[in-house]
Coordinates of C-alpha atoms in Angstrom, one line a residue:
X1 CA 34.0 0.2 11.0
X2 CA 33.0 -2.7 13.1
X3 CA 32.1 -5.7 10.8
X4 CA 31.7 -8.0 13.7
X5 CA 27.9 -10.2 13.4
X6 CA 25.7 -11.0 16.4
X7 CA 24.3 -14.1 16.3
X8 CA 21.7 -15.9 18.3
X9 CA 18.8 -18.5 18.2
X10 CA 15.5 -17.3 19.0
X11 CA 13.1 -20.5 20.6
X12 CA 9.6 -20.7 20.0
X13 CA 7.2 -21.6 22.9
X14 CA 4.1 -23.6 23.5
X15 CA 1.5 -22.9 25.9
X16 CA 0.7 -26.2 28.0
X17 CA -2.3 -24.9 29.4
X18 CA -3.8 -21.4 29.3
X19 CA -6.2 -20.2 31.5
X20 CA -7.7 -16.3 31.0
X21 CA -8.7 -14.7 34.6
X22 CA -9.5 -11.2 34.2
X23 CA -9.7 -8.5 31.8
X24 CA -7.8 -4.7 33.2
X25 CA -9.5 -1.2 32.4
X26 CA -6.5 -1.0 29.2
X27 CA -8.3 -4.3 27.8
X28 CA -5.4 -6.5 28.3
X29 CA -6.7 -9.8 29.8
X30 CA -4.6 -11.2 32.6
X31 CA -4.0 -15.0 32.1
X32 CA -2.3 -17.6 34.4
X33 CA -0.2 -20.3 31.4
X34 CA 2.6 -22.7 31.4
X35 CA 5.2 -21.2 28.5
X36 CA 7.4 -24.0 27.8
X37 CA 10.0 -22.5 25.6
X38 CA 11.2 -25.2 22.6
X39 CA 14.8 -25.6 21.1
X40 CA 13.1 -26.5 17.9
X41 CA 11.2 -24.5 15.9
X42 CA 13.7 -21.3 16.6
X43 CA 14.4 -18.2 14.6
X44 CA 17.9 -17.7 13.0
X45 CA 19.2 -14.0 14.4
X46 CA 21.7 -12.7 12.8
X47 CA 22.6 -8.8 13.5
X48 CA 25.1 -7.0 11.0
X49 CA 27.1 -4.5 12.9
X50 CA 28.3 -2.7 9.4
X51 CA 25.6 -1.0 8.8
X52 CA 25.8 2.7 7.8
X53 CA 25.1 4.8 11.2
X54 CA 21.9 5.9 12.5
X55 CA 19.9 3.2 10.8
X56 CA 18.4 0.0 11.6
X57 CA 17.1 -2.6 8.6
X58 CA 15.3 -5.7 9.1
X59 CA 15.1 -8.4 6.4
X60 CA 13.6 -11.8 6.9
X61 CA 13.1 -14.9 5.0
X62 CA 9.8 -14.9 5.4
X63 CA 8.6 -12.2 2.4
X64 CA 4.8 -11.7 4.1
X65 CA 6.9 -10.4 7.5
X66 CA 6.9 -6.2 7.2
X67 CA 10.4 -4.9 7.3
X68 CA 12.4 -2.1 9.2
X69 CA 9.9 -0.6 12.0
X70 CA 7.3 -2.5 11.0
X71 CA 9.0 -5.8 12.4
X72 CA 8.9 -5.9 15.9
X73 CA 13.0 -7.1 15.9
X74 CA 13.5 -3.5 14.7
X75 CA 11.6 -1.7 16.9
X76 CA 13.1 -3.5 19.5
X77 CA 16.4 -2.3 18.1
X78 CA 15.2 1.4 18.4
X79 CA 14.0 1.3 21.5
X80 CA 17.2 -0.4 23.1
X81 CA 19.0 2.1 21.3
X82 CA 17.4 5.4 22.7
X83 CA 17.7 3.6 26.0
X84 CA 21.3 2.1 25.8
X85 CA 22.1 5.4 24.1
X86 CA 23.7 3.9 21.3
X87 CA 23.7 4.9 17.8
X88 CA 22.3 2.6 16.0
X89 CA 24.0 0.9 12.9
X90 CA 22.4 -2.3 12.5
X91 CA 21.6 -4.9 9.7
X92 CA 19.2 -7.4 11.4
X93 CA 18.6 -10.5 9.2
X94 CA 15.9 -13.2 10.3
X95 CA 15.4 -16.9 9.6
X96 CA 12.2 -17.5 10.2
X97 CA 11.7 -21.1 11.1
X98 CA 8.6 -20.6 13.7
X99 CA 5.3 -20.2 12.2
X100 CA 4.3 -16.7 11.5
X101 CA 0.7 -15.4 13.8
X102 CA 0.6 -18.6 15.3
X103 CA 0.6 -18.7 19.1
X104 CA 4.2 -19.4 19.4
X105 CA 5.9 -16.2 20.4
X106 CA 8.3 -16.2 17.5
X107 CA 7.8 -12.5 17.0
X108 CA 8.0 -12.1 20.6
X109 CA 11.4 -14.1 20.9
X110 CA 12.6 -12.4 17.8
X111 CA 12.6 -8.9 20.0
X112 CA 14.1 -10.5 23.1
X113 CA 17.3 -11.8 20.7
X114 CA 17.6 -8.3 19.4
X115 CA 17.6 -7.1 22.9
X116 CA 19.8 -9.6 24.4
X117 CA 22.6 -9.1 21.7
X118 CA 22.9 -5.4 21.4
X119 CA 22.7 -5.2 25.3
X120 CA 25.2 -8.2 25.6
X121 CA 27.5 -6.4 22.7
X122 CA 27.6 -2.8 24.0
X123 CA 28.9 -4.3 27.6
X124 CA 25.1 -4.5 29.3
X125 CA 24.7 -0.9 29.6
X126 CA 21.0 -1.6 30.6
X127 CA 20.9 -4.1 33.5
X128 CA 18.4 -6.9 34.0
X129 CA 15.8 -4.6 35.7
X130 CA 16.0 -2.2 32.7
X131 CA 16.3 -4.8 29.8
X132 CA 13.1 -6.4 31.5
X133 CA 11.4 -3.2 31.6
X134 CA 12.2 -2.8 28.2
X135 CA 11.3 -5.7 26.7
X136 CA 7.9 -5.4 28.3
X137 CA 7.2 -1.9 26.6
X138 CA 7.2 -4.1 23.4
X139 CA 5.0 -6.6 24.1
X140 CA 4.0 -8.8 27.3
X141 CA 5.5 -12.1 26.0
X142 CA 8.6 -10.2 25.6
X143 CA 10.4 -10.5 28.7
X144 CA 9.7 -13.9 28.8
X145 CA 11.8 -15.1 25.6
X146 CA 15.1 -12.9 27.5
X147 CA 15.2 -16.0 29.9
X148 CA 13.5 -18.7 28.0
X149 CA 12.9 -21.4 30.9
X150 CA 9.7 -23.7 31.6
X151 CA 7.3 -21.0 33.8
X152 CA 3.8 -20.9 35.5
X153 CA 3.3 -17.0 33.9
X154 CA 0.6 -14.9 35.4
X155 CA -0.4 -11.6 35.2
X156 CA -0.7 -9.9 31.4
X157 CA 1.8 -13.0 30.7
X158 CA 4.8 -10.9 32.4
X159 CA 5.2 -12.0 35.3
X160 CA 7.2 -15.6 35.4
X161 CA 7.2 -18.3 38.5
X162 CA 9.8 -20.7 37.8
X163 CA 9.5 -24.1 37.8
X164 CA 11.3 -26.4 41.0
X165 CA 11.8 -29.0 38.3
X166 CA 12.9 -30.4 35.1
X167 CA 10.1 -31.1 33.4
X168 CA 9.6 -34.7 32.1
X169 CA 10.4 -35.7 28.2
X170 CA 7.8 -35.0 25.8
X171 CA 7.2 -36.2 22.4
X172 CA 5.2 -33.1 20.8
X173 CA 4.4 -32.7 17.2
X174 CA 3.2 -29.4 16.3
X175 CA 0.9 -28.8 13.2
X176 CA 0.8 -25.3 11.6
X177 CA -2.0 -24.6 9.5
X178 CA -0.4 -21.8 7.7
X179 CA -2.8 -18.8 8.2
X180 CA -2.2 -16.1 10.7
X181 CA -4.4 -15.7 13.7
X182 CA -2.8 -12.9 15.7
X183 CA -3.5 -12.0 19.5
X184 CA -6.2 -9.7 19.5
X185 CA -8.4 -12.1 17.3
X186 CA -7.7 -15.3 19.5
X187 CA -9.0 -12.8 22.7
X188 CA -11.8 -11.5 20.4
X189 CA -13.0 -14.7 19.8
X190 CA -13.1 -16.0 22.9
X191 CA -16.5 -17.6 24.3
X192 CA -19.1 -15.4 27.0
X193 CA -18.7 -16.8 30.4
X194 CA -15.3 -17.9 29.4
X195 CA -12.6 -15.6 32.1
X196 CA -12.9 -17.1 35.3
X197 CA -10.4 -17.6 38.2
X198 CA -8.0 -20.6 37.7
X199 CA -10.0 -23.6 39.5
X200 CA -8.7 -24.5 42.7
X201 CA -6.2 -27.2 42.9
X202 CA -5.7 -27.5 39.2
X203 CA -2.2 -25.8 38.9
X204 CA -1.4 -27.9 42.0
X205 CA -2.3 -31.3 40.2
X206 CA -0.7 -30.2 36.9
X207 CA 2.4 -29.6 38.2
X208 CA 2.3 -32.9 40.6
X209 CA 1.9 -34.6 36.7
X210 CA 4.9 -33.3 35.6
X211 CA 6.6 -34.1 38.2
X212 CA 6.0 -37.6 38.3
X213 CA 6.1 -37.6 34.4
X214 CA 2.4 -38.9 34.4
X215 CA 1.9 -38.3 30.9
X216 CA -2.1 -39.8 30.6
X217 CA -2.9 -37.0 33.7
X218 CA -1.2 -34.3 32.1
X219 CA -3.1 -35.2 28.9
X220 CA -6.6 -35.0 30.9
X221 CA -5.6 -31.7 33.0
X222 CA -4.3 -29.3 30.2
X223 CA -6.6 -27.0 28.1
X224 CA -6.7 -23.6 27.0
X225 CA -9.2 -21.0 27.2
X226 CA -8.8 -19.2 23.9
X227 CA -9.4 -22.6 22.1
X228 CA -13.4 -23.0 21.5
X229 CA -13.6 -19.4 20.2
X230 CA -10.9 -19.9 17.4
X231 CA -12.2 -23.2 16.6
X232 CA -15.6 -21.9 16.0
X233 CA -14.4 -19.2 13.5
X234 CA -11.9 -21.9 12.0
X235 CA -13.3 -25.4 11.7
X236 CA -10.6 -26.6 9.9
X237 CA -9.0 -26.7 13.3
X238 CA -11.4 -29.4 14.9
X239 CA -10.9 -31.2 12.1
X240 CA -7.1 -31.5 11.9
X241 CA -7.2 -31.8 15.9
X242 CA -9.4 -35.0 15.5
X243 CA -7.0 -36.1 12.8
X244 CA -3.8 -35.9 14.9
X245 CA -5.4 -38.0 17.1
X246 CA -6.6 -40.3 14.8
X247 CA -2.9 -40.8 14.3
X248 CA -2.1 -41.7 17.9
X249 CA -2.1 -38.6 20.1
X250 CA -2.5 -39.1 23.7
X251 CA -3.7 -35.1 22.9
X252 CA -3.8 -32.2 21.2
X253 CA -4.2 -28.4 22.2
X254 CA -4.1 -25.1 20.5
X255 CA -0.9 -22.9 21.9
X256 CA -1.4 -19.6 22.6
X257 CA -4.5 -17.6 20.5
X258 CA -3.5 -20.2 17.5
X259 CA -3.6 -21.7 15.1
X260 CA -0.9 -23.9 15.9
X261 CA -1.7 -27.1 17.5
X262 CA 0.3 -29.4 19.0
X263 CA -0.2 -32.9 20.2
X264 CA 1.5 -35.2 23.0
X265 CA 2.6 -38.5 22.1
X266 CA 3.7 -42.1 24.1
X267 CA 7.0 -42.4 22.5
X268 CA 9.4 -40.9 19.6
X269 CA 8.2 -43.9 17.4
X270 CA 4.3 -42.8 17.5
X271 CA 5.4 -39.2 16.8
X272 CA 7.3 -40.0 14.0
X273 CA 5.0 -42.3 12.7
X274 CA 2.1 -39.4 13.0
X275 CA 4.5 -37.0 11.3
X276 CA 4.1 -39.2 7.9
X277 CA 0.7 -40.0 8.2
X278 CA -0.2 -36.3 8.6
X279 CA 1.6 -34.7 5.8
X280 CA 1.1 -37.5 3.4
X281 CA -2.5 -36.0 4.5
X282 CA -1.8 -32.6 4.3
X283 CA 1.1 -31.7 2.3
X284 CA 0.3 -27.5 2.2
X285 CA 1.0 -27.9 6.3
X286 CA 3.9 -27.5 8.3
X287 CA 4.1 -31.1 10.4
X288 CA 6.7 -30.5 12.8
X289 CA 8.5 -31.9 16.0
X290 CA 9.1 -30.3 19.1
X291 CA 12.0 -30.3 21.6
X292 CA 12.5 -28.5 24.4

């Protein structure tokens, strides 16, 4: 019996902007978004190849996360398998390090890992057309996360543009509020009048500020659709927004449908000096930096 492990790091993502354009006859809403994937927060993936044929467990340190099927790391598992056809024999174990609900992808790049092991393991029986194709039957953020690289994404959030460019250093401090807000309720919410066409020009002068590492533009340009509606159901949200920039951010956004904000800082020292300020503040919330 193979008692080999797989092991991989599964990055979370923030969105720097997020604009919603359209809404399809299956009620997904096409989007156009920056994803900019980060080294840290990531998932710990850790794939047991000892496990008794024909099955798939999931664990995860996180106890409110639903095991087996219910996770989405094991249902990728099952799908790749009926695909790949493999029997399955896995013992997938998860650290979960990214906020749970929370506009980061984490359960998103939890699946891609899963995917990218297996695939990677059993020789790539599925090529990168099929792994794609794959990935995107789980969920749209999916395929992202199997090539995690800064992206202008359009369509249903599938469909990736990659940047010409490195992007320029960031100092982002994420706060997580600790209460789930999944997809469907960050779309819900969302304000009448609110999908619209990306204006013209703005995608053009957003990436020009990254470019140049114009960090005060970048702070004006970037916003995201899906954030008025969840503030209005969550005040708290406003609230802790105002706080971190009370304590020095240049600004702060919601990622993805939330809660999860994060906020763009001058330099390490302001971030760092933030960090203490806001959870001496709020010690029941996660206060953490980003890198890319």
């Amino acid at each position: 019996m193979d008692d080999e492990l797989l092991y991989m790091s599964a990055p979370g993502k923030i969105n720097l902007f997020l604009k919603v354009t359209g809404k399809r006859p299956d009620n997904y809403h096409t989007l156009e978004s920056l994803f900019v994937p980060l080294s840290s927060p990531a998932d710990d993936i850790a794939i047991d190849l000892a496990a008794a044929p024909g099955t798939i467990t999931v664990g995860s340190s996180d106890i409110m996360l639903p095991g087996g099927m219910g996770n989405i790391a094991g249902r990728a598992a099952e799908l790749w398998s009926k695909r790949a056809c493999v029997m399955p024999h896995w013992d997938i174990n998860i650290v979960k390090n990214i906020p749970v609900a929370a506009g980061m992808g984490g359960g998103s790049s939890d699946a891609a890992a899963v995917l990218k092991l297996l695939n990677d393991h059993a020789g790539k029986p599925l090529d990168d057309r099929s792994l794609a194709e794959t990935a995107l039957e789980l969920g749209a953020d999916v395929p992202f996360f199997l090539k995690p690289e800064p992206a202008m994404m359009s369509g249903i959030g599938e469909i990736a543009e990659d940047l010409d460019f490195v992007l320029p250093e960031m100092n982002l401090l994420l706060l997580a509020p600790q209460f789930p807000v999944s997809a469907a309720e960050g779309y819900r919410l969302m304000l009448p009048g609110t999908v619209s066409p990306l204006a013209p020009g703005l995608k053009t002068d957003l990436l020009n500020a990254l470019r140049t590492a114009d960090l005060e533009k970048i702070s004006a340009l970037i916003f995201n659709d899906l954030q008025p509606g969840v503030f209005n159901k969550y005040p708290i949200l406003e609230i802790l927004a105002q706080r971190m920039t009370q304590a020095g951010a240049m600004r702060v956004l919601m990622t993805g449908s939330g809660p999860t904000l994060f906020g763009i800082f001058a330099d390490s020292k302001s971030r760092a000096q933030a960090q203490s300020e806001l959870q001496a503040a709020y010690p029941e919330y996660r206060i953490i930096p980003a890198e890319f």
